[in-house]
Amino acid sequence: MAKAHNLGFPRIGANRELKKAQEAYWKGRISKEELIETGVMLRKNNWTIQSGLDWVPVGDFSFYDHVLDMSFTLGNIPSRAQKAGGDLFDQFFRVARGRSPVDGTSEGVAAGEMTKWFDTNYHYIVPEFSEETHFSPDVTRLIEQIDEARAAGVSAKPVLLGPVSYLRLGKEKGNIDKLALLDSLLKAYEVILGALEEKNVEWVQIDEPVLVMDLEEEWKEAFRKAYAALSGLKIKKMAACYFGTLGDNLDLALSLPIDAIHVDAVRGRSEVQKVIEKLPAGMELSLGVIDGRNIWKTDLTALLEWLEPIADKLGDRLWLAPSCSLLHVPVDLSLEKSMDSEILSWLAFAVQKLDELVVLAGAVNKGREAAEAKLEANRLALESRRTSSRVNIPEVKARAAAATPDMGRRKSPYAERAALQENILGLPLFPTTTIGSYPQTAEIRSVRRKFKKGEIDEKTYTERIRAEVRNVVAVQEELGLDVLVHGEPERNDMVEYFGEQLEGYVFSGNGWVQSYGSRCVKPPILFGDIRRPKPMTIDWITYAQSLTDKPMKGMLTGPVTILNWSFVRDDQPRSETCLQLALAVRDEVLDLEKAGIKVIQIDEAALREGLPLRKADWKEYLDWAVGSFRITANGVEDKTQIHTHMCYSEFNDIIESIAEMDTDVITIETSRSDMELLDVFDKFAYPNEIGPGVYDIHSPNVPKTEYMIDLMQKAAKRIPKRRLWVNPDCGLKTRDWPETKASLKNMVEAAHRLRETA
Ligand code: GLN
Ligand code: ZN
């Protein structure tokens, strides 16, 4: 009999109960006990939902982040958080967000660094390793939750982040080699596993997702050493790998002394036969067959076709599961009350995915007949999706098929364009600009909300937004900025705004996914061929341009970012979907140009995020991603100046691809690293113009003029000053007006002084 199990369940609650409780606790509106109670309630609900499974994850819940939980379970707590006093709960929130409610008005401590969890939009708190790091395991949380799970009547399978992944994903502070900590770390894992063994736990799930990444030999060795050290413990260990294939780590993974291995049979489907061939006789295999990274229904019949022979072969050694933790999908589709019902019938959120898993396991174990009604309903839903005229639009497909790389080529090389643009735009040396958004006040947000709810009519809405555009333009003129923006007051989010206007998109009402801590995002759902029924930004931008003689930037989100921040259809390659988006946004670019807009910015904030986990796959991604961007951007005349913006700092390893985008100007984040990131330009002569962000918009601090001059002078050492722009490092929507005006005033002053001395 195959066993059905889950790797992790969303912790936020179907109605974001966790977010509400966390934020209330941080603000002192509820007590610690009430927050803890919410946790108990959420876990109980989650186990009830999962009670149809043979094994249920325990320890996947967290009050902030499961990696941070693991740090606390290991007793790896930065001393700055401990010194501030309070109990473990306070220390936990100090590392998570810099302060705990008991800290009152104190300054708090530096929060732990946060970074993206593999290629998901989930962010974890990075474990810290320093000279003073030592581990003192504390299994209280796990033991308590095992008891809770058992009381809820489910078979508890505790989940730990594995030792090698934990170490690999952490960061060295100071002059140490984190691998040197492996021995003491393993001692801590031995204690933890020993405690679980004592608790009569049969299976423990040990997540080792770094096995799907490129590993240097010393890290492979760390795996061998780690699992050899833990092999003395009798508790059955399942190593869980997800988000990709094992690739060249396959033999290593199968050589470890573990009792079962979980592989991602969605992204790694092509590798499964090989895993089965090489699977040691004593090892069980968990296949992650339900996509934990997307929201589509599984084609259960097709899956069974593939799975049945495998089940025959593996018998009791087979486990079935989602591909990864369901943390990355929304909780429950049944709460969607107003979503397009046709599209809704094609979707599955976490609850529905587990239903699918139960049906699948039933069909595998008792034969398809036992599950026939459910399978038939599933077939019908898939059939409706496959044949829907909203999913496949022949004209859209034909247009994408006819697109050629030529469409992504500017008419003349940069140098010629630049001369022409200089004439037309008449910009000074060190031109100043901003990245797009201006402070989004509560008033602006409420105007948008009221319009959405139908509480104000379109005319009132337009007038209110136009008033804000007038304000933003007036402020910029007064500050003396050179290239202006309209401020984006009509946009709630840079992807949602375009998704709402494109055919092929649908929005859920409640499809929240945790991004970090209490922050959740609701990714739009790209279900079908993409078409732009009408212009999306022209009215706002031309209105803004009519208010000023200075150039007004058209402001768009690029195809790769729209793709990377959505749940994307899985019935065609992402590259194809990206190309459709590219063509739709290209039409907008050309319409802006036709409407007389001379400068157009196309943001690709998320281009880097889409990079595959393995370097060998980078080129293919970058080829189509950059190709799509070029199709969007480069159909314009030479006289039109194209900008792009990217708000991540580590672009050194993809600088050549960025140069290939051939935008006239790129604005990027660099201020936090003191322009060190520009070192790449010592080796690579970036050919076009660049605006290295001169101040960090994430901080409320007003940057000093001298500081920005200094940074620009550093930049001018690497990039000829004729090709340098002066701008903040990202949009200003999270800032307030006083600090924005003060900062920009200093920035413009810095540009003036740079011109004088140039
Ligand atoms: N134009 C967008 C803004 O200014 C860019 C945001 C981003 O890069 N994340 O808000
Ligand atoms: Zn940005």
PDB file of C-alpha atoms in Angstrom, residues 496-710:
ATOM      1  CA  GLU A 496      -1.663  43.542 -10.377  1.00  0.00           C
ATOM      2  CA  TYR A 497      -2.289  46.842 -12.174  1.00  0.00           C
ATOM      3  CA  PHE A 498      -1.369  45.321 -15.527  1.00  0.00           C
ATOM      4  CA  GLY A 499      -2.844  41.897 -14.797  1.00  0.00           C
ATOM      5  CA  GLU A 500      -6.217  43.496 -14.178  1.00  0.00           C
ATOM      6  CA  GLN A 501      -6.172  45.041 -17.612  1.00  0.00           C
ATOM      7  CA  LEU A 502      -4.905  42.078 -19.589  1.00  0.00           C
ATOM      8  CA  GLU A 503      -7.080  39.275 -20.894  1.00  0.00           C
ATOM      9  CA  GLY A 504      -5.824  35.931 -19.626  1.00  0.00           C
ATOM     10  CA  TYR A 505      -5.645  36.970 -15.978  1.00  0.00           C
ATOM     11  CA  VAL A 506      -7.953  36.285 -13.071  1.00  0.00           C
ATOM     12  CA  PHE A 507      -7.752  37.430  -9.450  1.00  0.00           C
ATOM     13  CA  SER A 508      -8.660  35.482  -6.352  1.00  0.00           C
ATOM     14  CA  GLY A 509     -10.405  37.165  -3.451  1.00  0.00           C
ATOM     15  CA  ASN A 510      -8.526  35.344  -0.747  1.00  0.00           C
ATOM     16  CA  GLY A 511      -5.609  33.558  -2.385  1.00  0.00           C
ATOM     17  CA  TRP A 512      -2.983  34.746   0.073  1.00  0.00           C
ATOM     18  CA  VAL A 513       0.455  33.229   0.358  1.00  0.00           C
ATOM     19  CA  GLN A 514       2.970  34.066   3.064  1.00  0.00           C
ATOM     20  CA  SER A 515       5.852  36.159   1.799  1.00  0.00           C
ATOM     21  CA  TYR A 516       7.558  36.781   5.147  1.00  0.00           C
ATOM     22  CA  GLY A 517       6.480  37.173   8.750  1.00  0.00           C
ATOM     23  CA  SER A 518       3.003  38.600   8.697  1.00  0.00           C
ATOM     24  CA  ARG A 519       3.289  39.786   5.120  1.00  0.00           C
ATOM     25  CA  CYS A 520       1.187  37.920   2.573  1.00  0.00           C
ATOM     26  CA  VAL A 521       0.845  38.387  -1.163  1.00  0.00           C
ATOM     27  CA  LYS A 522      -2.001  37.455  -3.452  1.00  0.00           C
ATOM     28  CA  PRO A 523      -0.394  36.572  -6.767  1.00  0.00           C
ATOM     29  CA  PRO A 524      -2.583  37.108  -9.820  1.00  0.00           C
ATOM     30  CA  ILE A 525      -3.437  33.981 -11.785  1.00  0.00           C
ATOM     31  CA  LEU A 526      -2.360  33.872 -15.410  1.00  0.00           C
ATOM     32  CA  PHE A 527      -4.628  31.255 -16.932  1.00  0.00           C
ATOM     33  CA  GLY A 528      -4.784  31.908 -20.657  1.00  0.00           C
ATOM     34  CA  ASP A 529      -3.379  33.511 -23.759  1.00  0.00           C
ATOM     35  CA  ILE A 530      -2.532  37.130 -23.050  1.00  0.00           C
ATOM     36  CA  ARG A 531      -4.089  39.978 -24.926  1.00  0.00           C
ATOM     37  CA  ARG A 532      -4.259  43.705 -24.264  1.00  0.00           C
ATOM     38  CA  PRO A 533      -7.809  44.774 -25.121  1.00  0.00           C
ATOM     39  CA  LYS A 534      -6.959  48.456 -24.861  1.00  0.00           C
ATOM     40  CA  PRO A 535      -4.216  50.852 -23.759  1.00  0.00           C
ATOM     41  CA  MET A 536      -3.437  50.583 -20.062  1.00  0.00           C
ATOM     42  CA  THR A 537      -1.486  53.689 -19.081  1.00  0.00           C
ATOM     43  CA  ILE A 538      -1.771  56.202 -21.922  1.00  0.00           C
ATOM     44  CA  ASP A 539      -4.410  58.446 -20.354  1.00  0.00           C
ATOM     45  CA  TRP A 540      -2.542  58.885 -17.097  1.00  0.00           C
ATOM     46  CA  ILE A 541       0.846  59.440 -18.716  1.00  0.00           C
ATOM     47  CA  THR A 542      -0.329  61.860 -21.401  1.00  0.00           C
ATOM     48  CA  TYR A 543      -2.232  63.798 -18.766  1.00  0.00           C
ATOM     49  CA  ALA A 544       0.917  63.992 -16.657  1.00  0.00           C
ATOM     50  CA  GLN A 545       2.964  65.076 -19.688  1.00  0.00           C
ATOM     51  CA  SER A 546       0.437  67.827 -20.446  1.00  0.00           C
ATOM     52  CA  LEU A 547       1.293  69.422 -17.101  1.00  0.00           C
ATOM     53  CA  THR A 548       4.979  69.964 -17.770  1.00  0.00           C
ATOM     54  CA  ASP A 549       7.576  70.852 -20.379  1.00  0.00           C
ATOM     55  CA  LYS A 550      10.034  68.424 -18.860  1.00  0.00           C
ATOM     56  CA  PRO A 551      10.080  64.855 -20.224  1.00  0.00           C
ATOM     57  CA  MET A 552       7.533  62.604 -18.481  1.00  0.00           C
ATOM     58  CA  LYS A 553       8.481  58.922 -18.207  1.00  0.00           C
ATOM     59  CA  GLY A 554       5.965  56.365 -19.349  1.00  0.00           C
ATOM     60  CA  MET A 555       5.960  53.713 -16.604  1.00  0.00           C
ATOM     61  CA  LEU A 556       5.408  50.026 -17.315  1.00  0.00           C
ATOM     62  CA  THR A 557       6.134  46.663 -15.745  1.00  0.00           C
ATOM     63  CA  GLY A 558       8.107  44.316 -17.964  1.00  0.00           C
ATOM     64  CA  PRO A 559       7.004  40.855 -19.116  1.00  0.00           C
ATOM     65  CA  VAL A 560       9.475  38.865 -17.039  1.00  0.00           C
ATOM     66  CA  THR A 561       8.430  40.554 -13.805  1.00  0.00           C
ATOM     67  CA  ILE A 562       4.749  40.125 -14.574  1.00  0.00           C
ATOM     68  CA  LEU A 563       5.436  36.438 -15.189  1.00  0.00           C
ATOM     69  CA  ASN A 564       7.619  35.865 -12.136  1.00  0.00           C
ATOM     70  CA  TRP A 565       5.153  37.437  -9.721  1.00  0.00           C
ATOM     71  CA  SER A 566       2.094  35.503 -10.935  1.00  0.00           C
ATOM     72  CA  PHE A 567       0.785  31.964 -10.670  1.00  0.00           C
ATOM     73  CA  VAL A 568       1.398  30.946 -14.269  1.00  0.00           C
ATOM     74  CA  ARG A 569      -0.405  28.448 -16.479  1.00  0.00           C
ATOM     75  CA  ASP A 570       1.389  25.115 -16.673  1.00  0.00           C
ATOM     76  CA  ASP A 571       0.081  23.964 -20.039  1.00  0.00           C
ATOM     77  CA  GLN A 572       2.736  25.678 -22.130  1.00  0.00           C
ATOM     78  CA  PRO A 573       6.371  26.649 -21.539  1.00  0.00           C
ATOM     79  CA  ARG A 574       6.896  29.775 -19.419  1.00  0.00           C
ATOM     80  CA  SER A 575       8.962  31.205 -22.242  1.00  0.00           C
ATOM     81  CA  GLU A 576       5.911  31.161 -24.491  1.00  0.00           C
ATOM     82  CA  THR A 577       3.728  32.861 -21.913  1.00  0.00           C
ATOM     83  CA  CYS A 578       6.440  35.442 -21.376  1.00  0.00           C
ATOM     84  CA  LEU A 579       6.539  36.203 -25.071  1.00  0.00           C
ATOM     85  CA  GLN A 580       2.787  36.821 -25.118  1.00  0.00           C
ATOM     86  CA  LEU A 581       3.185  39.229 -22.213  1.00  0.00           C
ATOM     87  CA  ALA A 582       6.065  40.857 -24.039  1.00  0.00           C
ATOM     88  CA  LEU A 583       3.935  41.497 -27.103  1.00  0.00           C
ATOM     89  CA  ALA A 584       1.093  42.951 -25.053  1.00  0.00           C
ATOM     90  CA  VAL A 585       3.406  45.351 -23.213  1.00  0.00           C
ATOM     91  CA  ARG A 586       5.169  46.165 -26.496  1.00  0.00           C
ATOM     92  CA  ASP A 587       1.882  47.484 -27.831  1.00  0.00           C
ATOM     93  CA  GLU A 588       1.684  49.760 -24.814  1.00  0.00           C
ATOM     94  CA  VAL A 589       5.238  50.990 -25.385  1.00  0.00           C
ATOM     95  CA  LEU A 590       4.466  51.821 -29.004  1.00  0.00           C
ATOM     96  CA  ASP A 591       1.228  53.563 -28.043  1.00  0.00           C
ATOM     97  CA  LEU A 592       3.095  55.682 -25.517  1.00  0.00           C
ATOM     98  CA  GLU A 593       5.609  56.630 -28.160  1.00  0.00           C
ATOM     99  CA  LYS A 594       2.832  57.491 -30.576  1.00  0.00           C
ATOM    100  CA  ALA A 595       1.238  59.661 -27.905  1.00  0.00           C
ATOM    101  CA  GLY A 596       4.415  61.741 -27.785  1.00  0.00           C
ATOM    102  CA  ILE A 597       6.072  60.254 -24.711  1.00  0.00           C
ATOM    103  CA  LYS A 598       9.835  60.531 -25.172  1.00  0.00           C
ATOM    104  CA  VAL A 599      11.097  58.453 -22.262  1.00  0.00           C
ATOM    105  CA  ILE A 600       9.633  55.071 -21.317  1.00  0.00           C
ATOM    106  CA  GLN A 601      10.681  52.984 -18.321  1.00  0.00           C
ATOM    107  CA  ILE A 602       9.984  49.256 -18.266  1.00  0.00           C
ATOM    108  CA  ASP A 603      10.601  47.800 -14.812  1.00  0.00           C
ATOM    109  CA  GLU A 604      12.103  44.351 -14.508  1.00  0.00           C
ATOM    110  CA  ALA A 605      12.366  44.171 -10.741  1.00  0.00           C
ATOM    111  CA  ALA A 606      11.986  40.384 -10.745  1.00  0.00           C
ATOM    112  CA  LEU A 607      14.177  39.376 -13.652  1.00  0.00           C
ATOM    113  CA  ARG A 608      16.900  38.028 -11.424  1.00  0.00           C
ATOM    114  CA  GLU A 609      14.465  36.199  -9.165  1.00  0.00           C
ATOM    115  CA  GLY A 610      13.494  33.892 -11.991  1.00  0.00           C
ATOM    116  CA  LEU A 611      17.004  32.520 -12.352  1.00  0.00           C
ATOM    117  CA  PRO A 612      16.948  28.720 -12.178  1.00  0.00           C
ATOM    118  CA  LEU A 613      18.478  27.071  -9.125  1.00  0.00           C
ATOM    119  CA  ARG A 614      21.219  25.456 -11.141  1.00  0.00           C
ATOM    120  CA  LYS A 615      23.713  27.494 -13.085  1.00  0.00           C
ATOM    121  CA  ALA A 616      23.575  25.140 -16.045  1.00  0.00           C
ATOM    122  CA  ASP A 617      19.985  26.252 -16.623  1.00  0.00           C
ATOM    123  CA  TRP A 618      20.666  29.985 -16.413  1.00  0.00           C
ATOM    124  CA  LYS A 619      21.514  30.557 -20.025  1.00  0.00           C
ATOM    125  CA  GLU A 620      18.273  29.161 -21.353  1.00  0.00           C
ATOM    126  CA  TYR A 621      16.230  31.298 -18.949  1.00  0.00           C
ATOM    127  CA  LEU A 622      18.224  34.444 -19.604  1.00  0.00           C
ATOM    128  CA  ASP A 623      17.954  33.918 -23.337  1.00  0.00           C
ATOM    129  CA  TRP A 624      14.174  33.899 -23.379  1.00  0.00           C
ATOM    130  CA  ALA A 625      13.731  36.388 -20.562  1.00  0.00           C
ATOM    131  CA  VAL A 626      16.033  38.959 -22.141  1.00  0.00           C
ATOM    132  CA  GLY A 627      14.594  38.119 -25.554  1.00  0.00           C
ATOM    133  CA  SER A 628      11.094  38.863 -24.297  1.00  0.00           C
ATOM    134  CA  PHE A 629      12.175  42.111 -22.706  1.00  0.00           C
ATOM    135  CA  ARG A 630      13.812  43.212 -25.951  1.00  0.00           C
ATOM    136  CA  ILE A 631      10.635  42.516 -27.871  1.00  0.00           C
ATOM    137  CA  THR A 632       8.749  44.692 -25.406  1.00  0.00           C
ATOM    138  CA  ALA A 633      11.217  47.535 -25.345  1.00  0.00           C
ATOM    139  CA  ASN A 634      13.097  47.767 -28.572  1.00  0.00           C
ATOM    140  CA  GLY A 635      10.442  48.343 -31.199  1.00  0.00           C
ATOM    141  CA  VAL A 636      10.668  52.114 -30.696  1.00  0.00           C
ATOM    142  CA  GLU A 637      12.350  54.779 -32.807  1.00  0.00           C
ATOM    143  CA  ASP A 638      15.913  55.810 -32.012  1.00  0.00           C
ATOM    144  CA  LYS A 639      14.724  59.083 -30.548  1.00  0.00           C
ATOM    145  CA  THR A 640      12.729  57.370 -27.790  1.00  0.00           C
ATOM    146  CA  GLN A 641      14.736  56.768 -24.660  1.00  0.00           C
ATOM    147  CA  ILE A 642      14.102  53.408 -22.971  1.00  0.00           C
ATOM    148  CA  HIS A 643      14.834  52.960 -19.281  1.00  0.00           C
ATOM    149  CA  THR A 644      14.617  49.870 -17.150  1.00  0.00           C
ATOM    150  CA  HIS A 645      14.818  49.499 -13.398  1.00  0.00           C
ATOM    151  CA  MET A 646      15.977  46.539 -11.358  1.00  0.00           C
ATOM    152  CA  CYS A 647      15.865  46.592  -7.607  1.00  0.00           C
ATOM    153  CA  TYR A 648      18.284  43.932  -6.598  1.00  0.00           C
ATOM    154  CA  SER A 649      21.892  44.289  -5.957  1.00  0.00           C
ATOM    155  CA  GLU A 650      23.522  41.098  -7.075  1.00  0.00           C
ATOM    156  CA  PHE A 651      23.532  41.603 -10.775  1.00  0.00           C
ATOM    157  CA  ASN A 652      27.246  41.057 -11.286  1.00  0.00           C
ATOM    158  CA  ASP A 653      26.860  37.502 -12.460  1.00  0.00           C
ATOM    159  CA  ILE A 654      24.278  38.419 -15.090  1.00  0.00           C
ATOM    160  CA  ILE A 655      25.675  41.775 -16.168  1.00  0.00           C
ATOM    161  CA  GLU A 656      26.219  40.622 -19.744  1.00  0.00           C
ATOM    162  CA  SER A 657      22.570  39.645 -20.084  1.00  0.00           C
ATOM    163  CA  ILE A 658      21.568  42.999 -18.647  1.00  0.00           C
ATOM    164  CA  ALA A 659      23.733  44.739 -21.198  1.00  0.00           C
ATOM    165  CA  GLU A 660      22.063  42.678 -23.907  1.00  0.00           C
ATOM    166  CA  MET A 661      18.723  44.191 -23.002  1.00  0.00           C
ATOM    167  CA  ASP A 662      20.188  47.268 -24.687  1.00  0.00           C
ATOM    168  CA  THR A 663      18.138  49.793 -22.749  1.00  0.00           C
ATOM    169  CA  ASP A 664      19.399  53.343 -23.049  1.00  0.00           C
ATOM    170  CA  VAL A 665      19.350  53.781 -19.271  1.00  0.00           C
ATOM    171  CA  ILE A 666      19.203  51.334 -16.378  1.00  0.00           C
ATOM    172  CA  THR A 667      18.565  52.371 -12.787  1.00  0.00           C
ATOM    173  CA  ILE A 668      19.630  49.922 -10.102  1.00  0.00           C
ATOM    174  CA  GLU A 669      20.075  49.439  -6.389  1.00  0.00           C
ATOM    175  CA  THR A 670      23.617  50.039  -5.181  1.00  0.00           C
ATOM    176  CA  SER A 671      23.480  52.535  -2.337  1.00  0.00           C
ATOM    177  CA  ARG A 672      23.440  49.993   0.467  1.00  0.00           C
ATOM    178  CA  SER A 673      26.730  48.522  -0.639  1.00  0.00           C
ATOM    179  CA  ASP A 674      28.537  51.835  -0.960  1.00  0.00           C
ATOM    180  CA  MET A 675      28.712  51.378  -4.742  1.00  0.00           C
ATOM    181  CA  GLU A 676      30.843  48.273  -4.224  1.00  0.00           C
ATOM    182  CA  LEU A 677      28.485  46.553  -6.602  1.00  0.00           C
ATOM    183  CA  LEU A 678      29.826  48.706  -9.345  1.00  0.00           C
ATOM    184  CA  ASP A 679      33.123  46.824  -9.109  1.00  0.00           C
ATOM    185  CA  VAL A 680      31.793  44.670 -11.897  1.00  0.00           C
ATOM    186  CA  PHE A 681      32.290  47.608 -14.243  1.00  0.00           C
ATOM    187  CA  ASP A 682      36.028  47.388 -13.706  1.00  0.00           C
ATOM    188  CA  LYS A 683      35.935  44.181 -15.652  1.00  0.00           C
ATOM    189  CA  PHE A 684      32.923  44.661 -17.832  1.00  0.00           C
ATOM    190  CA  ALA A 685      32.517  47.879 -19.789  1.00  0.00           C
ATOM    191  CA  TYR A 686      28.790  48.472 -19.518  1.00  0.00           C
ATOM    192  CA  PRO A 687      28.011  50.217 -22.776  1.00  0.00           C
ATOM    193  CA  ASN A 688      24.950  52.340 -22.006  1.00  0.00           C
ATOM    194  CA  GLU A 689      23.752  54.804 -19.354  1.00  0.00           C
ATOM    195  CA  ILE A 690      23.275  53.853 -15.738  1.00  0.00           C
ATOM    196  CA  GLY A 691      21.699  55.357 -12.652  1.00  0.00           C
ATOM    197  CA  PRO A 692      23.264  53.697  -9.598  1.00  0.00           C
ATOM    198  CA  GLY A 693      20.730  54.420  -6.837  1.00  0.00           C
ATOM    199  CA  VAL A 694      22.274  57.020  -4.526  1.00  0.00           C
ATOM    200  CA  TYR A 695      20.091  56.440  -1.525  1.00  0.00           C
ATOM    201  CA  ASP A 696      18.230  53.600   0.136  1.00  0.00           C
ATOM    202  CA  ILE A 697      14.497  54.157  -0.060  1.00  0.00           C
ATOM    203  CA  HIS A 698      13.878  51.382   2.484  1.00  0.00           C
ATOM    204  CA  SER A 699      15.169  53.612   5.239  1.00  0.00           C
ATOM    205  CA  PRO A 700      13.374  56.690   6.580  1.00  0.00           C
ATOM    206  CA  ASN A 701      16.709  58.496   6.895  1.00  0.00           C
ATOM    207  CA  VAL A 702      17.247  61.626   4.805  1.00  0.00           C
ATOM    208  CA  PRO A 703      20.516  61.168   2.912  1.00  0.00           C
ATOM    209  CA  LYS A 704      23.105  63.943   3.039  1.00  0.00           C
ATOM    210  CA  THR A 705      24.151  65.764  -0.111  1.00  0.00           C
ATOM    211  CA  GLU A 706      27.850  65.093   0.511  1.00  0.00           C
ATOM    212  CA  TYR A 707      27.164  61.402   0.980  1.00  0.00           C
ATOM    213  CA  MET A 708      25.473  61.193  -2.403  1.00  0.00           C
ATOM    214  CA  ILE A 709      28.171  63.236  -4.121  1.00  0.00           C
ATOM    215  CA  ASP A 710      30.718  60.872  -2.685  1.00  0.00           C
TER     216      ASP A 710
END
